[in-house]
C-alpha cells in the first residue's frame, strides 16, 4: 500500500525564537532637569553638561555642582554614578525605588532618601485617592549635589530659585542644598497635614451631627490614606536626627537648620498620629450610630406592626364565620367593633409615642 503522507500540524507553522530587540539608549541629558555650577553662592553663566560642570568645579578647586534628575533609567543613572563616583549600593537604592527614608554615608558622600507626598483634590466624603507619594534621593558631597526625583508632584525648581536668590545661604555649600530640599519635603508634609486636618474635622462634624449620614467606607479610605502618609513621613525622623549630629560632615550652620527641620517633622508626625487615633474613634462612633439608627428603625417597625395587629386580630376572630357568635345579629355590633379597634390603636399610638418608639 502507498505510504500515507504526513498530516499538517494543528499547531501551525513553527515560529522562530523571538530575538530580543536592541534597547535604545536615551541620552543622560534627557533625564537632567537642570545642571549648574555655583561658586561663592553665585551661579556661573552658561550651560554645562554634568561631566563638564564637575570638571569646572574641580579645576577651580571651589564651588559645587547641582544636578537635578527626574525618573532616570538604569543606564542614565549608571552614567551619573560613574561621573560623580557614587557607590553601587546607593545607585541600586535609586533604581529600585520606594525605599524607606534613610540616611547613609559613603566616604565623603551623604545620601538621604525621602518620601514626598502631595494632596489630591477630591470630593469630600467619597472613596478616592487622597495622598499621592513619590521619592527624592539626594547625594551631597563637598563638590556636588545630585538630586534624583521620582514622581510628578515633587518638582525642585522652586527650591533652586529660592536658594539662588539667597547667595549667602548658598555659599554654605552643598549642605545648604541638602537642607533646602529636606525643608521643602517637610513643608509639603505640613501642607498635606493641614488639608487632611480640615477633612478629618469635617468627617467628625458629620458623624456627630444629628440626622446625618456618612459612609463608613469613606472613613476607612481616609484612615487608609492617613496610614500611607504615616508610613511615608514617620521614618524620616531618624535620618534627620543623624544629619543634625556633630559627627556629620556638614557645616555647623547647616546642622542647625537641619535640627529645625527635624523639629517641624516631629510636630507633623504627632499630628498624623492624632489623625489616626481620631479616625479610629470616628469609625467606632459611626458603627455605633448606625446600630442605634437600626434599633430606632426596628422600634418604629415593631410599633407599627403592633398597632396593625389589633384590628387584624379582631377582624380575624369575626371572620371565622361561625353561626353562633356574639353581636353578629346586633344593630350596634359593627360600629362597636370599629370603635373598639380605633380606641385600642389610638391607645397603642399614645403609648409608643410616650416611650419614644414613634
Short mmCIF file of C-alpha atoms in Angstrom, two decimals:
data_model
loop_
_atom_site.label_atom_id
_atom_site.label_comp_id
_atom_site.label_asym_id
_atom_site.label_seq_id
_atom_site.Cartn_x
_atom_site.Cartn_y
_atom_site.Cartn_z
CA UNK A 1 0.00 0.00 0.00
CA UNK A 2 1.24 3.51 -0.71
CA UNK A 3 2.58 5.41 2.29
CA UNK A 4 0.21 7.95 3.86
CA UNK A 5 1.67 11.45 3.65
CA UNK A 6 2.18 13.17 7.00
CA UNK A 7 -0.71 15.38 8.10
CA UNK A 8 -0.07 19.07 8.69
CA UNK A 9 0.40 20.05 12.30
CA UNK A 10 -2.57 21.61 14.07
CA UNK A 11 -0.17 23.92 15.88
CA UNK A 12 0.55 25.81 12.71
CA UNK A 13 3.97 26.54 11.27
CA UNK A 14 6.89 26.63 13.64
CA UNK A 15 7.81 30.07 14.77
CA UNK A 16 11.33 31.20 15.04
CA UNK A 17 12.56 32.02 18.52
CA UNK A 18 11.96 35.65 19.36
CA UNK A 19 15.09 37.74 19.02
CA UNK A 20 15.30 40.47 21.67
CA UNK A 21 15.23 43.89 20.13
CA UNK A 22 18.20 46.10 20.85
CA UNK A 23 17.50 48.59 23.60
CA UNK A 24 17.51 52.20 22.55
CA UNK A 25 19.80 54.19 24.77
CA UNK A 26 18.35 57.54 25.83
CA UNK A 27 20.97 60.22 26.48
CA UNK A 28 21.55 61.12 30.10
CA UNK A 29 20.77 64.75 29.30
CA UNK A 30 17.11 63.78 28.75
CA UNK A 31 16.81 62.88 32.45
CA UNK A 32 18.61 66.03 33.67
CA UNK A 33 16.19 68.78 34.64
CA UNK A 34 18.89 71.33 35.46
CA UNK A 35 22.66 71.35 35.90
CA UNK A 36 24.59 74.33 37.23
CA UNK A 37 27.88 75.30 38.84
CA UNK A 38 27.83 77.51 41.95
CA UNK A 39 30.87 79.40 43.18
CA UNK A 40 30.69 81.58 46.30
CA UNK A 41 26.91 81.36 46.22
CA UNK A 42 26.58 82.58 42.63
CA UNK A 43 25.56 80.55 39.61
CA UNK A 44 28.06 80.57 36.77
CA UNK A 45 26.71 81.65 33.44
CA UNK A 46 26.38 79.22 30.58
CA UNK A 47 25.10 75.71 30.12
CA UNK A 48 27.07 72.75 31.40
CA UNK A 49 26.79 69.03 30.95
CA UNK A 50 27.19 67.06 34.16
CA UNK A 51 30.70 65.99 33.18
CA UNK A 52 31.77 69.49 32.14
CA UNK A 53 30.28 71.01 35.30
CA UNK A 54 32.16 68.63 37.59
CA UNK A 55 35.37 69.23 35.63
CA UNK A 56 34.88 73.01 36.01
CA UNK A 57 34.45 72.77 39.77
CA UNK A 58 37.47 70.53 40.26
CA UNK A 59 39.58 72.77 38.01
CA UNK A 60 38.65 75.80 40.12
CA UNK A 61 39.00 73.94 43.41
CA UNK A 62 35.99 75.86 44.69
CA UNK A 63 32.20 75.66 44.47
CA UNK A 64 29.96 72.70 43.69
CA UNK A 65 27.73 71.22 41.00
CA UNK A 66 23.99 70.80 41.47
CA UNK A 67 22.40 68.28 39.13
CA UNK A 68 18.67 67.58 39.18
CA UNK A 69 17.34 64.33 37.66
CA UNK A 70 13.81 63.14 37.06
CA UNK A 71 12.97 59.44 36.68
CA UNK A 72 16.34 58.31 35.23
CA UNK A 73 16.60 54.77 33.88
CA UNK A 74 19.37 52.37 34.86
CA UNK A 75 21.70 53.38 32.01
CA UNK A 76 21.34 57.10 32.74
CA UNK A 77 21.80 56.56 36.48
CA UNK A 78 24.87 54.43 35.87
CA UNK A 79 26.38 57.22 33.78
CA UNK A 80 25.74 59.74 36.58
CA UNK A 81 27.20 57.32 39.14
CA UNK A 82 30.38 56.84 37.11
CA UNK A 83 30.82 60.59 36.67
CA UNK A 84 30.33 61.50 40.33
CA UNK A 85 31.73 58.30 41.87
CA UNK A 86 28.52 57.18 43.58
CA UNK A 87 28.54 53.88 45.42
CA UNK A 88 26.93 50.89 43.68
CA UNK A 89 24.62 50.23 46.65
CA UNK A 90 23.40 53.82 46.54
CA UNK A 91 22.65 53.54 42.82
CA UNK A 92 20.78 50.31 43.48
CA UNK A 93 18.60 52.10 46.04
CA UNK A 94 17.73 54.76 43.47
CA UNK A 95 16.82 52.29 40.74
CA UNK A 96 14.70 50.08 42.97
CA UNK A 97 12.67 52.99 44.37
CA UNK A 98 10.00 53.04 47.10
CA UNK A 99 12.58 52.73 49.86
CA UNK A 100 12.10 53.56 53.49
CA UNK A 101 13.54 57.03 54.27
CA UNK A 102 17.11 56.74 55.46
CA UNK A 103 20.48 58.48 55.57
CA UNK A 104 23.74 56.75 54.56
CA UNK A 105 27.35 57.90 54.34
CA UNK A 106 29.69 56.61 51.65
CA UNK A 107 33.13 58.09 52.37
CA UNK A 108 32.62 61.85 51.88
CA UNK A 109 29.20 61.49 50.19
CA UNK A 110 25.95 61.67 52.14
CA UNK A 111 22.84 60.02 50.75
CA UNK A 112 19.38 61.00 52.02
CA UNK A 113 16.24 59.19 50.84
CA UNK A 114 12.95 60.97 51.49
CA UNK A 115 9.37 60.13 50.59
CA UNK A 116 7.42 63.02 49.10
CA UNK A 117 3.67 63.48 49.47
CA UNK A 118 1.00 65.55 47.74
CA UNK A 119 -2.67 66.13 48.45
CA UNK A 120 -5.06 65.01 45.71
CA UNK A 121 -8.11 67.22 45.33
CA UNK A 122 -11.31 65.18 45.54
CA UNK A 123 -14.96 65.40 46.51
CA UNK A 124 -15.49 65.33 50.26
CA UNK A 125 -16.79 62.11 51.87
CA UNK A 126 -16.06 59.98 48.80
CA UNK A 127 -13.87 56.90 48.36
CA UNK A 128 -10.90 58.13 46.31
CA UNK A 129 -7.15 58.66 46.41
CA UNK A 130 -6.27 61.44 48.82
CA UNK A 131 -2.48 61.26 49.28
CA UNK A 132 -0.03 60.73 46.42
CA UNK A 133 3.53 59.69 47.24
CA UNK A 134 6.87 59.91 45.46
CA UNK A 135 10.57 59.86 46.31
CA UNK A 136 13.58 62.16 46.35
CA UNK A 137 17.14 60.89 46.77
CA UNK A 138 19.87 63.45 47.46
CA UNK A 139 23.62 62.78 47.16
CA UNK A 140 25.69 65.52 48.76
CA UNK A 141 29.49 65.74 48.63
CA UNK A 142 31.83 68.71 49.03
CA UNK A 143 31.88 69.39 45.27
CA UNK A 144 28.49 68.19 44.03
CA UNK A 145 24.82 67.62 44.81
CA UNK A 146 22.79 65.10 42.82
CA UNK A 147 19.03 65.17 43.44
CA UNK A 148 17.06 62.30 41.89
CA UNK A 149 13.29 62.77 41.84
CA UNK A 150 10.65 60.08 41.32
CA UNK A 151 7.06 61.20 40.71
CA UNK A 152 5.37 64.17 39.09
CA UNK A 153 4.44 66.24 42.13
CA UNK A 154 7.82 66.89 43.76
CA UNK A 155 9.49 69.42 41.47
CA UNK A 156 12.52 71.18 42.96
CA UNK A 157 12.68 74.18 40.63
CA UNK A 158 11.25 76.43 43.34
CA UNK A 159 13.93 75.27 45.79
CA UNK A 160 16.68 76.13 43.31
CA UNK A 161 15.21 79.58 42.63
CA UNK A 162 14.87 80.30 46.35
CA UNK A 163 18.49 79.38 47.02
CA UNK A 164 19.78 81.34 44.03
CA UNK A 165 18.05 84.41 45.41
CA UNK A 166 20.00 83.99 48.68
CA UNK A 167 23.71 83.74 47.74
CA UNK A 168 24.83 83.97 51.36
CA UNK A 169 22.96 80.80 52.21
CA UNK A 170 24.03 79.07 49.01
CA UNK A 171 27.67 79.91 49.81
CA UNK A 172 27.49 77.38 52.68
CA UNK A 173 28.00 74.70 50.04
CA UNK A 174 26.26 71.50 49.07
CA UNK A 175 24.97 71.05 52.63
CA UNK A 176 22.74 74.09 52.15
CA UNK A 177 21.12 72.38 49.16
CA UNK A 178 20.60 69.20 51.19
CA UNK A 179 18.89 71.22 53.92
CA UNK A 180 16.76 73.18 51.45
CA UNK A 181 15.43 70.01 49.81
CA UNK A 182 14.72 68.39 53.18
CA UNK A 183 12.97 71.56 54.34
CA UNK A 184 10.89 71.60 51.16
CA UNK A 185 9.82 67.99 51.65
CA UNK A 186 8.86 68.55 55.30
CA UNK A 187 6.96 71.74 54.36
CA UNK A 188 4.95 69.60 51.94
CA UNK A 189 4.19 67.27 54.86
CA UNK A 190 2.89 70.26 56.81
CA UNK A 191 0.69 71.42 53.93
CA UNK A 192 -0.80 67.97 53.33
CA UNK A 193 -1.37 67.52 57.06
CA UNK A 194 -3.18 70.86 57.24
CA UNK A 195 -5.57 69.87 54.46
CA UNK A 196 -6.16 66.45 55.98
CA UNK A 197 -6.89 68.07 59.32
CA UNK A 198 -9.72 70.06 57.73
CA UNK A 199 -11.06 66.86 56.19
CA UNK A 200 -10.89 64.93 59.46
CA UNK A 201 -12.71 67.80 61.22
CA UNK A 202 -15.42 67.73 58.54
CA UNK A 203 -15.89 63.98 58.96
CA UNK A 204 -16.05 64.37 62.74
CA UNK A 205 -18.69 67.08 62.41
CA UNK A 206 -20.83 64.90 60.14
CA UNK A 207 -20.52 61.79 62.34
CA UNK A 208 -21.65 63.61 65.47
CA UNK A 209 -24.34 65.72 63.82
CA UNK A 210 -27.93 64.52 64.36
CA UNK A 211 -29.87 63.19 61.37
CA UNK A 212 -26.70 62.99 59.28
CA UNK A 213 -25.27 60.09 57.31
CA UNK A 214 -21.67 59.43 56.37
CA UNK A 215 -20.34 56.41 54.53
CA UNK A 216 -18.13 54.22 56.72
CA UNK A 217 -16.25 53.25 53.54
CA UNK A 218 -15.14 56.88 53.09
CA UNK A 219 -13.89 56.99 56.70
CA UNK A 220 -11.94 53.78 56.16
CA UNK A 221 -10.50 55.23 52.94
CA UNK A 222 -9.39 58.38 54.76
CA UNK A 223 -7.86 56.25 57.52
CA UNK A 224 -6.01 54.14 54.94
CA UNK A 225 -4.59 57.29 53.34
CA UNK A 226 -3.53 58.53 56.78
CA UNK A 227 -1.72 55.23 57.34
CA UNK A 228 0.05 55.62 53.99
CA UNK A 229 1.03 59.17 54.92
CA UNK A 230 2.37 57.98 58.27
CA UNK A 231 4.48 55.29 56.58
CA UNK A 232 5.97 57.92 54.27
CA UNK A 233 6.57 60.59 56.92
CA UNK A 234 7.43 58.92 60.24
CA UNK A 235 10.63 57.03 59.21
CA UNK A 236 12.33 60.31 58.22
CA UNK A 237 12.75 61.26 61.89
CA UNK A 238 15.87 59.15 62.43
CA UNK A 239 17.74 60.33 59.28
CA UNK A 240 17.11 63.98 60.17
CA UNK A 241 18.40 63.43 63.69
CA UNK A 242 21.52 61.72 62.34
CA UNK A 243 22.25 64.60 59.95
CA UNK A 244 21.98 67.12 62.78
CA UNK A 245 24.67 65.46 64.90
CA UNK A 246 28.18 66.99 65.22
CA UNK A 247 29.92 63.98 63.61
CA UNK A 248 28.10 64.62 60.34
CA UNK A 249 30.43 66.21 57.71
CA UNK A 250 28.22 69.29 57.31
CA UNK A 251 28.83 72.90 58.31
CA UNK A 252 27.67 73.83 61.79
CA UNK A 253 25.10 76.30 60.46
CA UNK A 254 23.59 73.66 58.17
CA UNK A 255 23.28 71.23 61.08
CA UNK A 256 21.34 73.87 63.00
CA UNK A 257 18.94 74.29 60.10
CA UNK A 258 18.52 70.53 59.86
CA UNK A 259 17.66 70.30 63.57
CA UNK A 260 14.95 72.90 62.98
CA UNK A 261 13.60 70.77 60.12
CA UNK A 262 13.62 67.77 62.48
CA UNK A 263 11.51 69.74 64.97
CA UNK A 264 8.93 70.54 62.30
CA UNK A 265 8.93 66.91 61.24
CA UNK A 266 8.25 65.80 64.82
CA UNK A 267 5.20 68.05 65.09
CA UNK A 268 3.87 66.70 61.79
CA UNK A 269 4.36 63.13 62.95
CA UNK A 270 2.43 63.82 66.16
CA UNK A 271 -0.47 65.35 64.22
CA UNK A 272 -0.62 62.37 61.88
CA UNK A 273 -0.71 60.03 64.87
CA UNK A 274 -3.58 62.08 66.32
CA UNK A 275 -5.44 61.79 63.00
CA UNK A 276 -5.09 58.03 63.07
CA UNK A 277 -6.45 57.81 66.61
CA UNK A 278 -9.29 60.23 65.81
CA UNK A 279 -10.34 58.26 62.73
CA UNK A 280 -10.32 55.02 64.71
CA UNK A 281 -12.67 56.65 67.20
CA UNK A 282 -14.83 58.02 64.36
CA UNK A 283 -15.14 54.57 62.80
CA UNK A 284 -16.37 53.17 66.11
CA UNK A 285 -18.72 56.12 66.55
CA UNK A 286 -20.12 55.71 63.02
CA UNK A 287 -20.68 51.99 63.59
CA UNK A 288 -22.39 52.71 66.91
CA UNK A 289 -24.50 55.43 65.28
CA UNK A 290 -25.56 53.04 62.53
CA UNK A 291 -26.50 50.42 65.14
CA UNK A 292 -28.54 52.97 67.09
CA UNK A 293 -30.27 54.08 63.90
CA UNK A 294 -31.11 50.47 63.05
CA UNK A 295 -32.51 49.92 66.54
CA UNK A 296 -34.63 53.06 66.18
CA UNK A 297 -35.94 51.86 62.84
CA UNK A 298 -36.72 48.45 64.29
CA UNK A 299 -38.67 50.10 67.13
CA UNK A 300 -40.74 52.09 64.68
CA UNK A 301 -41.40 49.00 62.59
CA UNK A 302 -42.31 46.97 65.68
CA UNK A 303 -44.65 49.72 66.91
CA UNK A 304 -46.39 49.87 63.52
CA UNK A 305 -46.75 46.09 63.44
CA UNK A 306 -48.20 46.10 66.98
CA UNK A 307 -50.79 48.76 66.08
CA UNK A 308 -51.74 46.94 62.88
CA UNK A 309 -52.03 43.63 64.77
CA UNK A 310 -55.02 44.84 66.85
CA UNK A 311 -57.53 45.34 64.01
CA UNK A 312 -56.09 42.32 62.23
CA UNK A 313 -56.75 40.11 65.28
CA UNK A 314 -60.30 41.35 65.81
CA UNK A 315 -61.14 41.08 62.11
CA UNK A 316 -59.67 37.58 62.11
CA UNK A 317 -61.87 36.50 65.00
CA UNK A 318 -65.07 37.78 63.42
CA UNK A 319 -64.05 36.39 60.06
CA UNK A 320 -64.17 32.75 61.21
CA UNK A 321 -67.84 32.53 60.04
CA UNK A 322 -69.20 30.58 62.99
CA UNK A 323 -73.00 30.63 63.21
CA UNK A 324 -73.27 31.39 66.91
CA UNK A 325 -71.05 34.42 67.73
CA UNK A 326 -71.99 37.33 69.99
CA UNK A 327 -73.04 40.66 68.48
CA UNK A 328 -73.38 39.25 64.95
CA UNK A 329 -77.07 39.98 64.82
CA UNK A 330 -76.99 43.19 66.87
CA UNK A 331 -77.53 46.54 65.18
CA UNK A 332 -74.76 48.15 67.21
CA UNK A 333 -72.26 45.29 66.70
CA UNK A 334 -70.43 46.70 63.64
CA UNK A 335 -69.93 50.25 64.97
CA UNK A 336 -68.96 48.84 68.38
CA UNK A 337 -66.20 46.71 66.88
CA UNK A 338 -64.90 49.64 64.78
CA UNK A 339 -64.90 51.84 67.87
CA UNK A 340 -63.02 49.19 69.81
CA UNK A 341 -60.41 48.89 67.03
CA UNK A 342 -59.89 52.64 66.85
CA UNK A 343 -59.68 53.00 70.63
CA UNK A 344 -57.09 50.24 71.01
CA UNK A 345 -54.99 51.55 68.08
CA UNK A 346 -55.09 55.10 69.43
CA UNK A 347 -54.10 53.88 72.88
CA UNK A 348 -51.13 51.98 71.47
CA UNK A 349 -50.11 55.02 69.42
CA UNK A 350 -50.12 57.22 72.53
CA UNK A 351 -48.16 54.59 74.45
CA UNK A 352 -45.47 54.22 71.79
CA UNK A 353 -45.07 57.98 71.48
CA UNK A 354 -44.71 58.26 75.24
CA UNK A 355 -41.90 55.70 75.31
CA UNK A 356 -40.43 57.34 72.17
CA UNK A 357 -40.77 54.38 69.86
CA UNK A 358 -42.56 56.63 67.38
#
